[in-house]
Structure formats: C-alpha cells, structure tokens
C-alpha cells in the first residue's frame, strides 16, 4: 500500500473512531465526513508533518463565552497543552459579516486564549498551495511548547532537524531512517547523517544493538 493510500485509510479509521465515541450534535458534525478544507489539512499538513493522529480531535466542542457552545475545526491535546486549529476560507462568510458579528468572532477567540487555549489559524489557500509552510508553523509551535526542555540535551545544542526528530521519537518511541527521511523531507542519505550525528552525541541508540544491520533507533536514556 502506498503512502497516500495508507494515510487515507488511517484518517478514515481515526474519523470513524471519533464518530463511534460521540452522540448528538458532536456526532452529527462528523458523521458525513469532514469538509474539503479540513480533509485537505489532514492529508497535506498534519499527516505529512507528524504521521500520527493521536491527540487530534475533529470538530471539537468548546464552551462558549456566552454560556453556549461552539465547534472548532481541530483540537490537539498533549499533556497540559490545548491547541485550537482553525482553517479559514476567503469567501462570502467573511465578506457578509456585520461589524458586530466580526467583533463577536474576535471575542470568541479571545475567550479561547483566556481559557488556556493556543490558537493557530490557516488560510485554505496556504493549506492547498503552501502545505510545507503550514507544517513548519505547527512543528515550530509544538517544538517550542513541548520540547523546550529538549532544546539542549546532554550538553549538546540541537539544530532544527535534531529538535524535530526528538519530538518524533517522543511520539513514536522508535523510528527508522526512512521514517526520519519522510518526516524531515530529506533524502535517505541526509537523514541517515542526521541520525548518525545524534548517535555520536549519545542522543540516540540502536533499538536492537545486537543486530548487525540497524533498522530502528530510540532516544538514549
């Protein structure tokens, strides 16, 4: 199965799992599948950047500052981190807003921040035409939020590739050179050199050192 078909299958299974665990309006909003922009975000931004969907929730319900509720496109949870991701299209929805509707929209986002949420917004055009830029934005945010303590490990200052790999190792436990190559968008040889450098710094270890041919690596304790 190729990578694209594999990712589509994983996304479908993930969405069905969320649907099974929901009721009422929360279930209805995803029962027919996600919208085009949200699906494109998963396929072109989130999955290529992280290759996992754990912690990500589609059409997530949050309490409204007017004592009601609203739905955000995606919510991501990791420990104490709460990240709201919204995809905005440049269309009639925005052009037809009244001044007070626009003010209400901004106040809703302010309330999310007050309630401890971080908010990232992406234009549909960027997701479609510049997905790598969107990937880097999320990776930079999560890298700063989740791995600030890993910016320097064992006395070594990490470069951007190494920080991204540390985050990937935290998520998956062990990874291969091929996985690192796809995640970093580097050639296999270049990814192998990055990993070799981290092994030299004693940041990584072979997952099974007894084997002559090393297939996977893990973070050093």
XYZ file of C-alpha atoms in Angstrom:
221
model
C 0.000 0.000 0.000
C 1.496 3.371 -0.996
C 1.922 6.229 1.454
C -1.061 8.224 0.163
C -3.488 5.309 0.349
C -2.073 4.339 3.729
C -2.618 7.840 5.120
C -6.171 7.981 3.736
C -7.012 4.674 5.420
C -5.582 5.818 8.761
C -7.531 9.081 8.554
C -10.772 7.231 7.768
C -10.280 4.857 10.697
C -9.446 7.764 13.002
C -12.587 9.651 11.987
C -14.790 6.568 12.439
C -13.343 6.019 15.916
C -14.303 9.572 16.887
C -17.775 9.078 15.420
C -18.324 5.909 17.470
C -17.465 7.756 20.671
C -19.800 10.701 20.089
C -23.503 11.444 20.432
C -25.912 14.138 19.308
C -24.591 17.203 17.532
C -20.990 16.231 18.179
C -21.551 13.012 16.233
C -23.661 14.588 13.509
C -20.970 17.093 12.611
C -18.556 14.354 11.543
C -20.957 11.579 10.511
C -20.860 12.628 6.859
C -17.113 13.156 6.849
C -15.168 16.375 7.230
C -15.314 19.331 4.867
C -12.944 19.694 1.943
C -10.649 22.189 3.688
C -10.408 20.123 6.870
C -9.708 16.921 4.921
C -7.037 18.687 2.885
C -5.439 19.912 6.109
C -5.184 16.352 7.403
C -3.776 14.978 4.146
C -1.377 17.767 3.218
C -0.393 19.294 6.538
C -0.934 17.254 9.689
C -0.237 13.727 8.473
C 2.956 14.514 6.498
C 4.233 16.567 9.437
C 3.565 14.060 12.237
C 2.426 10.751 10.688
C 0.104 10.148 13.637
C -3.324 11.404 14.716
C -3.298 10.654 18.441
C -4.353 13.698 20.433
C -6.039 15.376 17.450
C -9.835 15.838 17.585
C -12.013 17.000 14.661
C -14.949 19.388 15.105
C -14.271 19.749 18.817
C -16.938 21.281 21.041
C -15.894 24.029 23.454
C -17.946 26.088 25.870
C -18.852 29.496 24.508
C -18.225 32.678 26.472
C -21.986 33.350 26.180
C -22.736 30.134 28.106
C -23.420 28.174 24.947
C -21.078 26.019 22.900
C -19.249 26.212 19.606
C -17.137 23.899 17.486
C -13.555 24.462 16.439
C -12.108 22.746 13.372
C -9.462 20.778 15.261
C -8.291 20.489 18.847
C -4.955 18.962 19.775
C -4.100 17.881 23.312
C -0.697 16.884 24.653
C -0.269 16.925 28.412
C -1.439 20.349 29.592
C -1.263 21.803 26.081
C -4.536 22.768 24.374
C -4.187 23.833 20.741
C -7.058 25.115 18.597
C -6.526 24.892 14.825
C -8.884 26.750 12.505
C -8.971 26.773 8.701
C -10.389 29.920 7.128
C -11.570 30.303 3.559
C -11.626 33.693 1.879
C -15.260 33.750 0.832
C -18.698 35.172 1.401
C -18.714 34.024 5.034
C -16.211 36.739 5.917
C -17.410 39.387 3.470
C -21.015 39.142 4.704
C -20.252 39.548 8.406
C -21.682 42.603 10.098
C -19.434 44.713 12.298
C -20.893 43.124 15.422
C -20.606 39.599 14.064
C -16.956 40.281 13.310
C -16.428 41.677 16.816
C -18.158 38.613 18.283
C -15.863 36.341 16.260
C -12.769 38.050 17.665
C -14.122 37.933 21.213
C -14.722 34.185 20.890
C -11.066 33.694 20.017
C -10.003 35.923 22.903
C -12.057 33.755 25.246
C -10.322 30.618 23.996
C -6.971 32.187 24.845
C -8.233 33.251 28.276
C -9.374 29.659 28.856
C -5.858 28.393 28.228
C -6.025 27.554 24.532
C -3.353 28.328 21.985
C -4.797 29.248 18.594
C -3.315 28.711 15.129
C -5.247 29.827 12.040
C -4.522 28.852 8.444
C -5.963 30.139 5.195
C -7.326 27.485 2.864
C -5.092 28.797 0.072
C -1.961 28.176 2.138
C -3.038 24.645 3.001
C -3.628 23.969 -0.688
C -0.618 25.750 -2.195
C 1.930 26.008 0.644
C 1.364 22.974 2.892
C 5.011 22.767 3.956
C 4.823 26.292 5.376
C 1.789 25.246 7.433
C 3.585 22.094 8.603
C 6.576 24.131 9.752
C 4.352 26.565 11.641
C 2.761 23.770 13.681
C 6.082 21.981 14.164
C 7.720 25.175 15.395
C 4.878 25.832 17.814
C 4.821 22.301 19.209
C 8.600 22.208 19.292
C 8.655 25.333 21.426
C 5.736 24.232 23.618
C 6.530 20.558 24.119
C 10.265 20.181 23.721
C 11.655 23.363 25.217
C 13.480 21.160 27.683
C 14.969 19.199 24.794
C 16.482 22.191 23.019
C 19.693 21.185 24.748
C 20.275 17.546 25.677
C 23.350 16.048 27.297
C 25.145 19.373 26.866
C 24.554 19.490 23.090
C 22.684 22.342 21.446
C 20.291 20.807 18.925
C 19.699 22.076 15.410
C 16.207 22.243 13.901
C 16.410 18.748 12.358
C 17.527 17.226 15.644
C 14.780 19.001 17.612
C 12.168 17.738 15.148
C 13.490 14.195 15.471
C 13.446 14.366 19.269
C 9.768 15.281 19.063
C 9.160 12.400 16.647
C 10.948 9.948 18.965
C 8.836 11.147 21.898
C 5.721 10.423 19.836
C 6.696 7.038 18.389
C 9.310 5.564 20.730
C 11.464 4.216 17.929
C 11.849 5.230 14.289
C 13.717 4.149 11.181
C 15.909 6.196 8.856
C 13.150 6.042 6.255
C 10.605 7.459 8.694
C 13.036 10.231 9.632
C 13.610 10.962 5.950
C 9.886 11.337 5.251
C 9.287 13.387 8.398
C 12.154 15.813 7.762
C 11.630 15.923 3.993
C 15.261 14.941 3.449
C 16.911 12.324 1.288
C 17.562 8.982 2.959
C 21.317 9.620 2.988
C 20.879 13.056 4.556
C 18.504 11.722 7.213
C 20.958 8.906 7.954
C 23.703 11.501 8.544
C 21.460 13.458 10.917
C 20.743 10.294 12.904
C 24.416 9.294 12.864
C 25.303 12.690 14.296
C 22.783 12.206 17.090
C 24.225 8.757 17.803
C 27.698 10.318 18.028
C 26.313 12.833 20.530
C 24.881 9.893 22.517
C 21.347 11.180 21.994
C 20.183 8.068 20.118
C 20.836 4.358 20.412
C 20.084 1.400 18.118
C 16.764 -0.139 19.134
C 18.345 -3.611 18.863
C 22.125 -3.228 19.183
C 22.663 -6.986 18.959
C 21.729 -6.940 15.265
C 24.412 -6.321 12.661
C 22.052 -4.281 10.500
C 20.350 -1.448 12.382
C 16.775 -0.722 11.335
C 15.408 1.436 14.167
C 16.701 3.883 16.760
C 15.462 5.054 20.163
C 16.240 8.018 22.399
C 19.108 7.375 24.771
C 18.058 7.279 28.439
